[in-house]
Amino acid sequence: MSLTYRADVDGLRAVAILIVVAFHAFPDMFPGGFIGVDVFFVISGYLITSILRHEMQTSQWSLVSFYARRILRIFPALILVLFACLVVGWHTLLAPEYMQLGKHLGLGTLFLSNIGLWWEAGYFDKVSEAKPLLHLWSLAIEEQFYIVWPIVLWVVLRFRLSAAHIVSTLGVFSLLLSAWWVWIDPTQAFYSPLSRAWQLLAGAYLALNPGIFRSVRPAVRSLSVIGLLLATLLLNSKVPFPGLVALLPVVAAMILVGYSTKQDWTVRLLAHPWMVAIGKVSYPWYLWHWPLLSFAYIIESGNASVALRIGLVLASLLLAVLTYKLWELPMRRFPRRIVISLLLLGMVVLGLLGKNIHDRYGLERIRHKNLIQLDQASSQDFLDFEKQGLITDAKCEKPFKFPEREVCLLAHADKPVSAVVLGDSHAVHAFWGLAKAFDALGLNLAVRGKGACVPVMAAKSGTGASECERHMETALRDIARDANVRAVALVFRGRYLTEQSLLQERQDFEGKLDATLSLLQSTGKQVYYFLPVVEPGFDPRLCLGALPLGRKPPYSCVIDKTVDDVKSEMVRTSAARVLTRWPQVRVVDPNTMLCLDGKCPILRDGHSIFKDENHLSRAGSMLLSESLNAANH
């Protein structure tokens, strides 16, 4: 028995990479192109399981040999791309950006990118376009799957268990998990290997049951191709995904892979030499295209032209072809053990470099002499609050929770808490200014809350409530019971609702905010509701002079408040409807101190008001003191 080469499967790879690249380069035109990754998962599950099954049934399989092939397949192009990103990043990225690149590179060498991105999402986070190695999440999920799958398959075949029953059971469980998590925790649903495994198992099921789609009519195959194209044009990031919606690309891919005949036009199309050629370089093209687009986004401050993006797409294809012809293929001519040893060594070295870059804050001392010249006073505005000595390692009973750490902020450690600022990470950046204002009122301020969580009561209790809702409800009820706490400030980022938010989402927010104010007012707390602060939307360091090689400054270092207000309009409008019912609540608009006549300068008195794209620096935080004082008069 031998495995027959399927040119049409390589052609389907071409379809997958084309729609992924189109989505990344032109997301407005191809908003659903992310489904290309799901097609890749099905193809991967099918091909790898087909090979494993053949080897196991002919007693040719060994786990060592399987992983050796994976190394030879995955490592060469990946090492080249990771090294290139380090070199380009050295010349273009600021210290925190290069630090993040180092972290993502280290995670990439360990095939843990999906886990790292899962933890990062929503917390002091960069926009996805500014992460050159963001795309490695899908590669990580595949390799995590293949740590377990060969052993599971060997057990199934060795003991003659029902492969179809076991694979379908595991697949259905993973699909149901994905369908559940996509509503409870969308980030977890997107990045977790458990909620993605069913897509790889769908391909595995095909390999173990090769005749399942033998009776499918040509019209259905035609609809599968059309369905993939329509999904690329009609789906968008607002659709809960993967979940049940992901069945569309997965089932379409299964039908196209499951059975083919040369009489079918879809097979002839997919097996066309040009499609096959693109399919063969789809892996290096996937690796190259995103870093080029991401670095362009960074260098052009988010304004890469259409012509530039088209040029980068073509350049990445050229790099993919060169990588395949001049790097991957020649490597196969050398002794296997030597090549694998060198590849493993290269991956270890890159991983250690990534860790070093991350641990040494993006090699700031070495690199920034050639990048941005900042005097000591200015550089303080951009340091992590811990590095400024503003947050210590002190422990407390009720800390603020970030995903990887807990912090304690209390104005006077020797006094009981009498005021609380509750919210997401914006509550942390507000602490120093509010602590000063509350101190003048004789109140001792503490920070509580959780990153990326709105400080409102849960709409539902029990298992139906999200982790954020449960955490905030617990905190609110604890504050309400504490007789020492006399004042509560609710501070959070005003981007949780957008113009695309459903009416039900806005109504849910209003109901939860109303319940929150009711609870706090009923226990005699003075509540301060803070409107959202304006946001630069870019690294404010770019406003301070000499920029990294090749980088362009943003169009203006003065924020237009009218433009910024649009981004938080839904939250402010919904909150205003609720606040009219609670006249005792004092509404604080921090932008009255940050802006003048609708213009909000990022720099003031030699300091940056902002620490990063949306958080205030300590200098900016101190302006909130004046905002709160104004609300009290």
XYZ file of C-alpha atoms in Angstrom:
633
model
C 0.000 0.000 0.000
C 1.343 3.465 -0.886
C -0.050 6.939 -0.481
C -1.159 8.626 -3.684
C -0.179 12.258 -4.217
C -3.215 14.544 -4.450
C -2.468 17.661 -6.524
C -5.920 19.050 -5.694
C -5.063 19.048 -1.977
C -2.063 21.267 -2.701
C -4.467 23.405 -4.712
C -6.764 23.676 -1.708
C -3.766 24.836 0.297
C -3.405 27.578 -2.291
C -7.029 28.631 -1.744
C -6.456 28.711 2.025
C -3.296 30.822 1.871
C -4.759 33.201 -0.725
C -7.776 34.055 1.413
C -5.637 34.368 4.577
C -3.197 36.749 2.868
C -6.088 38.704 1.319
C -7.678 39.085 4.768
C -4.461 40.262 6.405
C -3.590 42.706 3.620
C -7.115 43.996 2.937
C -9.352 43.174 5.924
C -12.098 45.546 4.789
C -12.430 43.791 1.430
C -12.028 40.214 2.694
C -13.275 40.374 6.313
C -13.850 36.621 6.603
C -10.492 35.501 5.246
C -9.494 34.174 8.653
C -11.346 30.958 7.713
C -8.318 30.009 5.618
C -6.629 28.835 8.796
C -9.536 26.463 9.462
C -9.069 24.987 5.994
C -5.378 24.492 6.761
C -6.302 22.622 9.951
C -8.515 20.178 8.030
C -5.834 19.583 5.382
C -3.175 19.068 8.032
C -5.290 16.598 9.998
C -6.051 14.672 6.817
C -2.502 14.452 5.474
C -0.722 13.706 8.740
C -3.268 11.079 9.789
C -3.110 9.460 6.345
C 0.667 9.118 6.642
C 0.484 7.884 10.247
C -2.190 5.339 9.426
C -0.214 3.986 6.478
C 2.977 3.664 8.527
C 1.252 2.094 11.513
C -0.562 -0.466 9.372
C 2.670 -1.414 7.584
C 4.760 -1.460 10.819
C 6.947 1.399 9.607
C 5.965 3.933 12.254
C 8.074 5.296 15.071
C 7.456 8.359 17.185
C 11.053 9.531 16.750
C 10.782 9.317 12.975
C 7.486 11.251 13.040
C 8.929 14.147 15.025
C 12.079 14.133 12.899
C 9.922 14.718 9.826
C 8.000 17.463 11.602
C 11.285 19.213 12.446
C 12.483 18.963 8.837
C 9.134 20.301 7.624
C 8.532 23.104 10.135
C 11.885 24.364 11.419
C 13.848 25.559 8.315
C 11.467 28.290 7.130
C 10.450 29.186 10.683
C 14.051 29.755 11.789
C 14.683 31.983 8.771
C 11.599 34.118 9.414
C 12.246 34.426 13.159
C 15.831 35.551 12.530
C 14.680 38.081 9.926
C 12.141 39.517 12.388
C 14.874 39.964 14.999
C 17.064 41.866 12.546
C 14.286 44.115 11.229
C 12.947 44.669 14.738
C 16.386 45.737 15.951
C 16.310 48.674 13.529
C 12.651 49.667 13.776
C 11.059 48.791 17.115
C 10.961 50.709 20.362
C 12.098 48.957 23.536
C 8.664 47.687 24.671
C 7.882 46.581 21.119
C 11.194 44.734 20.779
C 10.690 43.309 24.247
C 7.311 41.958 23.139
C 8.848 40.599 19.933
C 11.429 38.772 22.062
C 8.671 37.256 24.149
C 6.696 36.177 21.097
C 9.837 34.780 19.483
C 10.563 32.682 22.578
C 6.996 31.432 22.638
C 7.219 30.708 18.905
C 10.270 28.485 19.347
C 8.377 26.540 22.019
C 5.184 26.425 19.930
C 3.271 28.179 22.684
C 2.315 31.358 20.790
C -1.403 30.685 21.161
C -1.069 30.449 24.949
C 0.916 33.694 25.142
C -1.581 35.577 22.995
C -4.439 34.092 25.004
C -2.946 35.577 28.176
C -2.175 38.919 26.577
C -5.525 39.627 24.966
C -7.123 42.727 26.475
C -4.416 43.564 29.038
C -2.184 46.599 28.302
C -2.282 44.990 24.895
C -0.920 46.165 21.557
C -3.183 46.069 18.549
C -2.830 42.801 16.695
C -1.353 44.461 13.588
C 1.667 45.536 15.668
C 2.630 41.947 16.549
C 4.871 40.596 13.765
C 4.684 37.033 15.098
C 0.970 36.983 15.871
C 0.306 34.428 13.124
C 2.339 31.703 14.843
C -0.675 30.894 17.038
C -2.048 28.495 14.419
C 1.277 26.711 14.022
C 1.409 26.290 17.800
C -2.044 24.699 17.887
C -1.053 22.217 15.180
C 2.134 21.149 16.951
C 0.352 20.842 20.309
C -2.178 18.573 18.608
C 0.584 16.427 17.131
C 2.188 15.904 20.518
C -0.852 13.862 21.514
C -2.474 12.639 18.309
C 0.119 10.084 17.060
C 0.009 8.257 20.386
C -3.804 8.284 20.510
C -3.999 6.989 16.943
C -1.432 4.241 17.654
C -3.492 3.046 20.643
C -6.682 3.071 18.543
C -5.147 1.054 15.714
C -3.034 -1.208 17.940
C -6.013 -2.414 19.942
C -8.382 -2.394 16.955
C -10.738 0.131 18.513
C -13.397 1.893 16.447
C -11.385 4.774 14.980
C -14.478 6.460 13.549
C -16.307 6.351 16.874
C -13.369 7.640 18.915
C -12.415 10.429 16.497
C -16.017 11.588 16.093
C -16.560 11.548 19.877
C -13.424 13.599 20.511
C -14.333 15.940 17.656
C -17.882 16.536 18.847
C -16.653 17.203 22.386
C -14.126 19.761 21.091
C -16.767 21.386 18.852
C -19.249 21.700 21.726
C -16.497 23.172 23.893
C -15.763 25.707 21.144
C -19.476 26.530 20.757
C -19.734 27.135 24.520
C -16.515 29.076 25.028
C -17.131 31.357 22.063
C -19.894 32.996 24.132
C -18.325 32.677 27.587
C -14.698 33.492 26.724
C -14.121 34.224 23.002
C -10.368 34.638 23.419
C -10.067 31.218 25.003
C -12.250 29.702 22.284
C -10.034 31.208 19.602
C -6.630 30.250 20.998
C -7.198 27.091 23.014
C -6.061 23.822 21.392
C -9.033 22.109 23.051
C -11.563 24.235 21.161
C -9.602 23.952 17.911
C -8.819 20.221 17.973
C -12.086 19.283 16.242
C -10.941 21.020 13.057
C -7.814 18.859 12.877
C -9.863 15.822 13.899
C -12.231 16.524 11.001
C -9.314 15.970 8.644
C -8.239 12.907 10.622
C -11.745 11.459 10.304
C -11.480 11.780 6.525
C -8.176 9.931 6.514
C -9.610 7.094 8.597
C -12.854 6.942 6.568
C -11.715 7.775 3.022
C -14.993 6.837 1.333
C -17.322 8.944 3.439
C -17.863 11.603 0.742
C -17.673 9.257 -2.246
C -21.361 9.768 -3.008
C -21.240 13.568 -2.834
C -22.477 15.110 -6.062
C -20.366 17.538 -8.081
C -22.879 20.292 -7.334
C -22.122 19.975 -3.623
C -18.394 20.297 -4.266
C -19.126 23.373 -6.354
C -21.158 24.832 -3.501
C -18.247 24.151 -1.146
C -15.902 26.303 -3.228
C -18.541 29.021 -3.558
C -19.270 28.787 0.175
C -15.610 29.363 1.053
C -15.462 32.418 -1.180
C -18.729 33.857 0.165
C -17.619 33.267 3.756
C -14.412 35.159 2.976
C -16.470 38.135 1.833
C -19.368 38.024 4.299
C -18.032 36.835 7.664
C -16.271 39.339 9.897
C -14.618 39.669 13.288
C -17.956 40.446 14.967
C -19.210 36.915 14.296
C -18.573 34.585 17.274
C -15.775 32.366 16.019
C -14.779 29.544 15.840
C -17.875 27.917 17.431
C -20.565 26.470 15.210
C -19.926 29.070 12.500
C -16.579 27.394 11.826
C -18.477 24.345 10.567
C -18.891 26.196 7.271
C -15.206 26.249 6.216
C -14.476 22.922 7.926
C -17.286 20.992 6.208
C -16.491 22.675 2.881
C -12.856 21.628 3.205
C -13.873 18.095 4.189
C -16.045 17.771 1.074
C -13.278 19.057 -1.191
C -10.645 16.804 0.384
C -12.902 13.825 0.994
C -13.353 12.647 -2.554
C -12.118 13.801 -5.927
C -12.497 12.816 -9.549
C -10.792 14.386 -12.541
C -14.176 14.877 -14.186
C -15.084 17.472 -11.546
C -14.268 21.109 -12.406
C -13.296 21.860 -8.806
C -10.604 19.173 -8.960
C -9.318 20.449 -12.286
C -9.199 23.979 -10.863
C -7.445 22.966 -7.659
C -5.018 20.690 -9.517
C -4.031 23.425 -11.984
C -0.234 23.796 -12.032
C -0.389 27.398 -10.814
C -2.598 26.426 -7.846
C -0.340 23.486 -7.020
C 2.742 25.719 -7.200
C 1.189 28.206 -4.760
C 0.085 25.358 -2.499
C 3.623 23.999 -2.308
C 4.947 27.321 -0.968
C 1.882 28.041 1.184
C 3.743 27.346 4.439
C 6.686 29.734 3.880
C 4.272 32.274 2.382
C 2.150 32.092 5.528
C 5.273 32.668 7.635
C 6.580 35.614 5.589
C 3.477 37.601 4.686
C 2.328 38.670 8.152
C 5.655 40.008 9.506
C 6.065 42.154 6.380
C 2.557 43.594 6.739
C 2.985 44.042 10.487
C 6.302 45.886 10.235
C 4.768 48.101 7.546
C 1.884 48.870 9.905
C 4.376 49.834 12.629
C 6.682 51.875 10.394
C 3.830 53.701 8.682
C 1.997 54.320 11.990
C -0.969 52.249 10.841
C -1.306 53.973 7.473
C 0.287 51.594 4.987
C -0.981 52.449 1.497
C -2.785 49.985 -0.754
C 0.150 50.011 -3.168
C 2.572 49.230 -0.347
C 0.439 46.349 0.900
C 0.151 44.880 -2.592
C 3.928 45.186 -2.970
C 4.512 43.450 0.363
C 2.153 40.605 -0.538
C 4.106 40.015 -3.744
C 7.415 40.382 -1.911
C 6.344 37.810 0.664
C 5.396 35.404 -2.131
C 8.828 35.895 -3.699
C 10.477 35.263 -0.333
C 8.356 32.125 0.072
C 9.490 30.783 -3.324
C 13.143 31.570 -2.555
C 12.838 29.983 0.885
C 11.383 26.824 -0.618
C 13.812 26.577 -3.562
C 17.050 27.810 -2.000
C 16.646 26.877 1.676
C 14.173 24.070 2.316
C 14.857 21.821 -0.704
C 18.669 22.001 -0.564
C 18.562 21.140 3.128
C 17.040 17.759 2.284
C 20.213 16.705 0.460
C 22.352 16.705 3.587
C 22.548 13.914 6.193
C 19.314 13.911 8.153
C 20.806 13.682 11.637
C 23.172 16.592 11.079
C 20.407 18.789 9.658
C 18.009 17.982 12.508
C 20.717 18.645 15.117
C 21.539 22.016 13.562
C 17.863 22.952 13.296
C 17.259 22.104 16.945
C 20.341 24.105 17.937
C 19.156 27.061 15.857
C 15.729 26.992 17.473
C 17.256 26.843 20.962
C 19.553 29.782 20.211
C 16.656 31.851 18.862
C 14.545 30.992 21.895
C 17.313 32.098 24.258
C 17.796 35.300 22.254
C 14.081 35.995 22.565
C 14.183 35.455 26.321
C 17.222 37.701 26.643
C 15.543 40.466 24.646
C 12.418 40.187 26.773
C 14.252 40.020 30.119
C 16.430 43.014 29.219
C 13.499 45.230 28.261
C 14.030 45.088 24.522
C 17.781 45.719 24.934
C 16.887 49.336 25.587
C 20.317 50.435 26.824
C 22.042 49.005 23.757
C 19.526 49.990 21.094
C 17.897 53.242 22.128
C 21.048 55.287 21.658
C 20.412 54.743 17.966
C 16.648 55.037 18.197
C 14.882 57.584 20.378
C 16.907 59.924 22.516
C 15.021 60.493 25.766
C 16.293 62.371 28.765
C 15.918 60.738 32.154
C 12.857 62.770 33.117
C 11.012 61.945 29.892
C 11.896 58.244 30.004
C 10.216 57.934 33.394
C 6.849 58.585 31.769
C 7.082 55.332 29.820
C 8.449 52.951 32.418
C 6.212 50.285 33.898
C 4.780 51.550 37.160
C 6.735 48.826 38.969
C 10.020 50.072 37.470
C 9.180 53.575 38.677
C 8.809 52.239 42.186
C 5.130 53.208 42.169
C 4.024 49.578 42.548
C 5.912 47.386 45.005
C 5.850 43.684 45.839
C 3.718 44.353 48.907
C 0.875 41.890 49.450
C -2.672 42.692 50.504
C -5.912 40.849 51.132
C -7.767 42.330 48.119
C -5.338 43.001 45.243
C -5.956 44.158 41.707
C -5.684 41.199 39.349
C -3.751 41.092 36.103
C -3.523 37.761 34.249
C 0.058 37.078 35.325
C 0.299 38.990 38.568
C -1.532 40.752 41.364
C -0.728 44.280 42.539
C -1.567 46.156 45.701
C -2.044 49.909 45.657
C -3.019 51.668 48.890
C -2.346 55.337 49.591
C -1.594 54.774 53.302
C -0.787 51.224 54.343
C -1.195 52.048 58.030
C -4.810 53.234 57.683
C -8.045 51.417 56.837
C -9.369 51.740 53.288
C -12.056 54.416 53.064
C -12.213 54.946 49.282
C -11.892 52.507 46.387
C -11.210 53.002 42.688
C -12.707 49.968 40.971
C -12.259 49.001 37.332
C -9.974 47.598 34.661
C -6.344 48.580 33.998
C -7.471 52.211 33.648
C -8.305 52.140 37.355
C -4.620 51.449 38.011
C -3.379 54.381 35.936
C -5.920 56.636 37.699
C -4.748 55.706 41.194
C -2.054 58.311 41.837
C -4.100 61.336 40.863
C -7.220 60.109 42.649
C -5.227 59.182 45.751
C -4.105 62.796 45.996
C -7.658 64.119 45.597
C -9.168 61.684 48.092
C -6.331 62.345 50.535
C -7.419 65.979 50.585
C -10.897 64.741 51.559
C -9.468 62.651 54.379
C -10.030 59.369 52.525
C -7.513 56.542 52.041
C -7.704 55.143 48.491
C -7.124 51.560 47.315
C -7.347 49.992 43.838
C -9.446 46.902 43.172
C -10.653 45.170 40.046
C -9.398 43.039 37.211
C -7.746 43.766 33.873
C -10.125 44.169 30.903
C -13.202 43.888 33.140
C -15.970 46.485 33.423
C -16.791 47.365 37.071
C -20.469 46.446 37.024
C -22.717 43.783 38.541
C -23.294 40.528 36.696
C -26.453 40.254 34.614
C -26.740 36.622 35.647
C -25.259 34.636 38.490
C -23.810 31.143 38.658
C -22.139 29.360 35.776
C -23.771 31.661 33.211
C -21.769 34.710 34.378
C -18.326 35.368 32.931
C -15.184 35.394 35.045
C -15.097 39.188 34.806
C -18.688 39.482 35.990
C -18.151 37.126 38.911
C -15.002 38.936 39.999
C -16.569 42.397 39.811
C -19.787 41.339 41.554
C -17.763 39.862 44.414
C -15.717 43.064 44.678
C -18.808 45.294 44.572
C -20.647 43.340 47.240
C -17.543 43.360 49.424
C -17.245 47.154 49.030
C -20.955 47.611 49.762
C -20.617 45.638 53.026
C -17.531 47.544 54.170
C -18.764 50.366 56.423
C -15.311 52.033 56.323
C -15.552 52.649 52.570
C -17.303 55.960 51.997
C -16.455 56.683 48.334
C -16.198 54.552 45.209
C -14.801 55.640 41.828
C -15.760 53.552 38.789
C -13.045 53.824 36.144
C -12.745 51.759 32.978
C -11.812 52.033 29.318
C -14.650 53.348 27.196
C -14.215 51.028 24.232
C -16.310 48.062 25.359
C -19.271 49.105 23.249
C -18.955 50.190 19.623
C -21.296 51.191 16.819
C -21.363 47.501 15.872
C -22.528 46.434 19.333
C -25.967 44.875 19.325
C -28.859 46.629 21.051
C -28.984 43.742 23.529
C -25.333 44.362 24.475
C -26.042 48.011 25.190
C -29.140 47.165 27.190
C -27.217 44.563 29.180
C -24.548 47.142 30.024
C -27.166 49.674 31.098
C -28.926 47.097 33.274
C -25.701 46.045 34.965
C -24.597 49.647 35.550
C -27.992 50.491 37.020
C -27.772 47.515 39.398
C -24.256 48.585 40.390
C -25.275 52.142 41.239
C -28.332 50.868 43.095
C -26.201 48.604 45.286
C -23.627 51.286 46.106
C -26.179 54.058 46.701
C -28.285 51.841 48.941
C -25.288 51.366 51.246
C -24.545 55.091 51.454
C -21.453 55.237 49.248
C -20.573 58.396 47.360
C -20.124 57.175 43.804
C -17.934 58.853 41.181
C -18.483 57.690 37.602
C -15.536 58.526 35.342
C -16.103 59.134 31.659
C -13.491 57.594 29.324
C -10.184 59.377 28.781
C -9.086 60.233 25.265
C -6.520 57.863 23.744
C -3.540 58.458 21.406
C -3.939 55.079 19.711
C -0.165 54.919 19.112
C 3.009 54.849 21.181
C 3.370 58.419 22.525
C 7.161 58.074 22.466
C 6.889 58.833 18.773
C 6.108 62.441 19.703
C 9.424 63.051 21.424
C 11.856 63.622 18.591
C 14.308 61.246 16.905
C 12.398 58.191 15.728
C 13.594 54.664 14.949
C 15.135 54.196 11.529
C 12.478 54.335 8.853
C 9.560 55.042 11.149
C 7.155 57.845 10.464
C 5.617 59.952 13.227
C 1.866 60.006 13.662
C 0.051 62.767 11.849
C -0.427 64.742 15.021
C 0.634 64.629 18.639
C -2.574 66.431 19.549
C -5.668 64.246 19.922
C -8.836 65.530 18.314
C -11.433 65.015 21.040
C -14.332 65.071 18.579
C -12.827 62.171 16.646
C -11.941 60.295 19.835
C -15.426 60.744 21.277
C -16.878 58.679 18.441
C -14.927 55.627 19.679
C -16.451 55.814 23.157
C -19.835 57.243 22.159
C -21.807 54.043 22.778
C -20.498 53.657 26.334
C -21.045 57.323 27.141
C -24.560 57.358 25.660
C -25.623 54.220 27.499
C -24.105 55.437 30.757
C -25.841 58.820 30.402
C -29.249 57.113 30.172
C -28.573 55.308 33.442
C -26.964 58.234 35.262
C -30.045 60.430 34.774
C -31.789 58.117 37.251
C -29.031 58.608 39.850
C -28.492 62.359 40.361
C -26.448 61.681 43.520
C -23.691 60.079 41.442
C -20.959 62.563 40.589
C -19.909 62.296 36.956
C -16.250 63.098 36.363
C -14.961 64.003 32.914
C -11.146 63.687 33.017
C -10.886 65.233 29.571
C -11.765 68.656 30.978
C -8.204 68.682 32.361
C -6.581 66.789 29.480
C -8.068 68.890 26.678
C -8.712 72.496 25.766
C -11.175 73.546 23.067
C -11.403 69.998 21.764
C -7.633 69.523 21.428
C -5.744 67.206 23.757
C -1.936 67.496 23.588
C -0.011 64.313 24.290
C 2.947 66.286 25.653
C 2.657 68.827 28.449
C 5.400 70.610 30.391
C 8.046 68.278 28.996
C 6.164 65.135 30.016
C 4.021 62.681 28.113
C 0.496 62.554 29.500
C 0.245 58.975 28.247
C 2.301 55.902 29.091
C 1.270 53.925 26.022
C -1.504 53.758 23.426
C -4.347 54.202 25.928
C -3.033 54.408 29.492
C -2.087 57.595 31.307
C 1.403 58.146 32.642
C 1.879 59.244 36.236
C 1.935 62.844 34.986
C -1.391 62.256 33.256
C -2.787 60.501 36.300
C -2.088 63.518 38.488
C -4.373 65.600 36.253
C -7.262 63.368 37.328
C -6.902 64.850 40.778
C -8.054 68.190 39.392
C -10.917 66.515 37.531
C -12.253 64.931 40.719
C -11.831 68.169 42.655
C -13.894 69.944 39.998
C -16.664 67.362 40.351
C -16.820 68.014 44.102
C -17.512 71.720 43.628
